[in-house]
Short mmCIF file of C-alpha atoms in Angstrom, two decimals:
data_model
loop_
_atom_site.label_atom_id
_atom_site.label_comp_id
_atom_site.label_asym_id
_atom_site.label_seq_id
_atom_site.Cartn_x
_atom_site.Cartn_y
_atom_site.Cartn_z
CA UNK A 371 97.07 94.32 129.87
CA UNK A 372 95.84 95.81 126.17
CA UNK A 373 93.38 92.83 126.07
CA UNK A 374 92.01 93.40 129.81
CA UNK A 375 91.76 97.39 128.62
CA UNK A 376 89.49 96.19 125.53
CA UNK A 377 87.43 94.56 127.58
CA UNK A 378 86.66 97.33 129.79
CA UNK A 379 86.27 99.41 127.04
CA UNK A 380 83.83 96.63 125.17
CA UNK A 381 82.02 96.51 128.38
CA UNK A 382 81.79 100.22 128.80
CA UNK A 383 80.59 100.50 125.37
CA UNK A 384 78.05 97.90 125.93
CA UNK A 385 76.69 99.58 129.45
CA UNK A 386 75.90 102.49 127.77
CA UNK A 387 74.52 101.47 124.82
CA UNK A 388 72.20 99.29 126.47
CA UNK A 389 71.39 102.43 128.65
CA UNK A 390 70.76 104.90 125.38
CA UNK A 391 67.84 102.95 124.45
CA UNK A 392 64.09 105.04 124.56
CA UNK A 393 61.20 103.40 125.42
CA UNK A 394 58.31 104.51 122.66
CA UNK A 395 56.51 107.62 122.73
CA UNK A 396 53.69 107.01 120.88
CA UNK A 397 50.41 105.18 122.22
CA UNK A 398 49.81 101.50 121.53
CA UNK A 399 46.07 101.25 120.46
CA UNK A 400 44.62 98.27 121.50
CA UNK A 401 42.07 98.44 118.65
CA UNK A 402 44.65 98.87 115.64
CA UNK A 403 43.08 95.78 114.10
CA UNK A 404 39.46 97.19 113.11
CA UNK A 405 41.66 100.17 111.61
CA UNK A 406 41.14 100.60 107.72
CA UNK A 407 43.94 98.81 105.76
CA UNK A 408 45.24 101.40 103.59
CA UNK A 409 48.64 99.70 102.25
CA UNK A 410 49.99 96.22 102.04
CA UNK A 411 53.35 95.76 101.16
CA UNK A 412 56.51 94.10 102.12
CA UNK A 413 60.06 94.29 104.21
CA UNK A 414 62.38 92.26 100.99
CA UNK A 415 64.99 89.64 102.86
CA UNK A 416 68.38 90.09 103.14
CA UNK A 417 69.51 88.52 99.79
CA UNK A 418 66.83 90.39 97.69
CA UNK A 419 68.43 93.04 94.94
CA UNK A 420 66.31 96.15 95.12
CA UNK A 421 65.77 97.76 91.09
CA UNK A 422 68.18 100.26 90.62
CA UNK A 423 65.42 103.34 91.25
CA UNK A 424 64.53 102.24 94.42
CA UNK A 425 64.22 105.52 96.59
CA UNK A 426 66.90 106.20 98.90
CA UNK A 427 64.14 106.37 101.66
CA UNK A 428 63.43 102.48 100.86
CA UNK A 429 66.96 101.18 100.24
CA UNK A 430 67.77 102.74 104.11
CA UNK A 431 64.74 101.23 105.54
CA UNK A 432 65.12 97.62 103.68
CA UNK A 433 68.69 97.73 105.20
CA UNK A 434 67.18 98.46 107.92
CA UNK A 435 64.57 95.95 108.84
CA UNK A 436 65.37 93.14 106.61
CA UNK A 437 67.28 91.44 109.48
CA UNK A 438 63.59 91.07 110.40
CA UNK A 439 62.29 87.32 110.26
CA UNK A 440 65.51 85.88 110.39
CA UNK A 441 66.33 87.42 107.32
CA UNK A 442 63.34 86.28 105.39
CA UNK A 443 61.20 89.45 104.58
CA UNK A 444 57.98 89.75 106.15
CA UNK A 445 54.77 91.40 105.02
CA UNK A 446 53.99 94.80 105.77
CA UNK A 447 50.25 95.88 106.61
CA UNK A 448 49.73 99.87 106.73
CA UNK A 449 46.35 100.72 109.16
CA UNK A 450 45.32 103.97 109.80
CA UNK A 451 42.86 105.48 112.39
CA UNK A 452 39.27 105.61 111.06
CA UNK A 453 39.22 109.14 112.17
CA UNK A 454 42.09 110.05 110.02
CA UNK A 455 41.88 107.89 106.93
CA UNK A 456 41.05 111.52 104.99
CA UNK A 457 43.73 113.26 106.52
CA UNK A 458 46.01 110.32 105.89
CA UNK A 459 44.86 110.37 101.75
CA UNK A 460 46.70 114.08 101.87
CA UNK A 461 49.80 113.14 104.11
CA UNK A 462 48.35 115.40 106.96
CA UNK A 463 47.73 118.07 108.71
CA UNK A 464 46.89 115.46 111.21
CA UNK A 465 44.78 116.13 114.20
CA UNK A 466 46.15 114.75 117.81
CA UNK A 467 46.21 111.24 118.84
CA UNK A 468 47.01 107.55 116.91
CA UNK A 469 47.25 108.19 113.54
CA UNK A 470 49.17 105.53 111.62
CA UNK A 471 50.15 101.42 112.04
CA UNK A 472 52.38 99.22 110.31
CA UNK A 473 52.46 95.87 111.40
CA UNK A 474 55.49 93.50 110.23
CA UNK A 475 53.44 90.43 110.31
CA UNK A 476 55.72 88.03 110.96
CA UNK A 477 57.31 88.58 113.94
CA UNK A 478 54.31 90.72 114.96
CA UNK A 479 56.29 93.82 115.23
CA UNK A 480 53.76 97.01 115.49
CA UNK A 481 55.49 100.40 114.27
CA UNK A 482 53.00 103.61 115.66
CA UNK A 483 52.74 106.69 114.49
CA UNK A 484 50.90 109.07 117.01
CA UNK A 485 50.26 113.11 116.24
CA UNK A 486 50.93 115.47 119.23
CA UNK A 487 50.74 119.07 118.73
CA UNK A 488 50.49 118.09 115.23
CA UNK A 489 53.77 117.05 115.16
CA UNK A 490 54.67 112.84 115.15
CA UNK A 491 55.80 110.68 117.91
CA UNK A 492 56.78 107.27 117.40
CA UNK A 493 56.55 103.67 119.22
CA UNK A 494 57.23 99.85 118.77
CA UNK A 495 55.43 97.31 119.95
CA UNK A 496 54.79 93.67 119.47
CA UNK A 497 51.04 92.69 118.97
CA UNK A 498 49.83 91.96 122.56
CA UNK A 499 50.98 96.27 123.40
CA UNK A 500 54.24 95.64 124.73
CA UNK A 501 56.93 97.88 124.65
CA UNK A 502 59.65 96.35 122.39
CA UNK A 503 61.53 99.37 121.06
CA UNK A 504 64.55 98.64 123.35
CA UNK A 505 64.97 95.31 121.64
CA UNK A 506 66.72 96.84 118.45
CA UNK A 507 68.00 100.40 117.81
CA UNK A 508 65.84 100.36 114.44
CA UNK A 509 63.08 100.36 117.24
CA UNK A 510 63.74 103.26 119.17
CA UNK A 511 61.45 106.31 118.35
CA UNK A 512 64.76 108.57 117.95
CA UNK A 513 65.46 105.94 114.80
CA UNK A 514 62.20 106.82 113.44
CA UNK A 515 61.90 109.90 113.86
CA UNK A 516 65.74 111.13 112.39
CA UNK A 517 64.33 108.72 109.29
CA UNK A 518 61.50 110.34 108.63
CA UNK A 519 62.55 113.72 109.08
CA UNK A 520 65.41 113.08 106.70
CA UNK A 521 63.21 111.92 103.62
CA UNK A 522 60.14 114.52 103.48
CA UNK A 523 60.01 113.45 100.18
CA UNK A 524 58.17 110.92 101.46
CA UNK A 525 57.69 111.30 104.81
CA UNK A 526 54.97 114.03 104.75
CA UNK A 527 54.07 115.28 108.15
CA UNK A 528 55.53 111.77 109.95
CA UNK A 529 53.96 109.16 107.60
CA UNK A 530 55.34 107.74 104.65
CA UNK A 531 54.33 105.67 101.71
CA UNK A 532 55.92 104.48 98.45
CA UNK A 533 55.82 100.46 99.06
CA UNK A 534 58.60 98.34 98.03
CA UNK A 535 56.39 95.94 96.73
CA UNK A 536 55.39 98.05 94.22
CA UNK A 537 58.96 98.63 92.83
CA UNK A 538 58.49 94.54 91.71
CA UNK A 539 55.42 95.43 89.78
CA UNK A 540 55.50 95.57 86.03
CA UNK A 541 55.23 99.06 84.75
#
């Protein structure tokens, strides 16, 4: 009887977790790939030490994403609107609409940053526009968006930089 009541339970838990799951908010822009490249960087696999100064900000979102590729790492390409390339050298205020995209290359995951009201919305897609941020809670724009609230250190007005990769450069 205790088993059958765990598996209800595991079933109930599943049910609604499947059910919390947001679809993105932000726009996918079809034309993200004539964007200016403004960062190139990396998501470190799962068995790669991070230096001991790593910013929290980066150790969270390594342990997040580093599942990504089967565990591999992937590269990370930053684009940003040609509208708002200036705006994006200050970290804002941004004007309305797509501001920010950074592709994981390999799977082809595209993370979008969008401005409403100037405040930032958030999306997932793969590259072909399709809604993908139910496939992973790290996906979901609520995931983003409690992230980069948390670490406005970094994350000025919804966009963030500091790129692992450079934590493996010499100094």
């Amino acid at each position: 009887m205790k088993a059958l009541s765990r598996f209800f339970l595991a079933k109930l838990l599943f049910i609604f977790s499947a059910s919390v799951f947001a679809d993105s908010i932000a726009s996918y822009p079809p034309d993200w790939r004539e964007w200016t490249v403004v960062g190139i960087s990396m998501v470190p696999g799962k068995d790669v030490v991070l230096p001991e100064e790593t910013p929290l900000f980066i150790q969270e979102a390594v342990a997040a994403y580093n599942w990504i590729n089967d565990g591999k790492g992937t590269k990370l390409t930053t684009y940003v609107h040609p509208d708002k390339v200036d705006q994006y050298s200050t970290h804002g205020p941004y004007d309305d609409g797509v501001t920010v995209v950074g592709v994981y290359e390999t799977p082809g995951v595209v993370f979008v940053t969008e401005h409403l009201a100037g405040e930032p919305i958030y999306g997932t897609y793969d590259t072909q526009g399709n809604d993908i941020s139910s496939q992973h809670p790290t996906f979901e724009p609520e995931f983003c968006s409690r992230c980069h609230t948390a670490y406005q250190d970094i994350c000025i007005n919804g966009t963030c930089s500091v790129p692992v990769i450079d934590l493996f450069n010499d100094k």
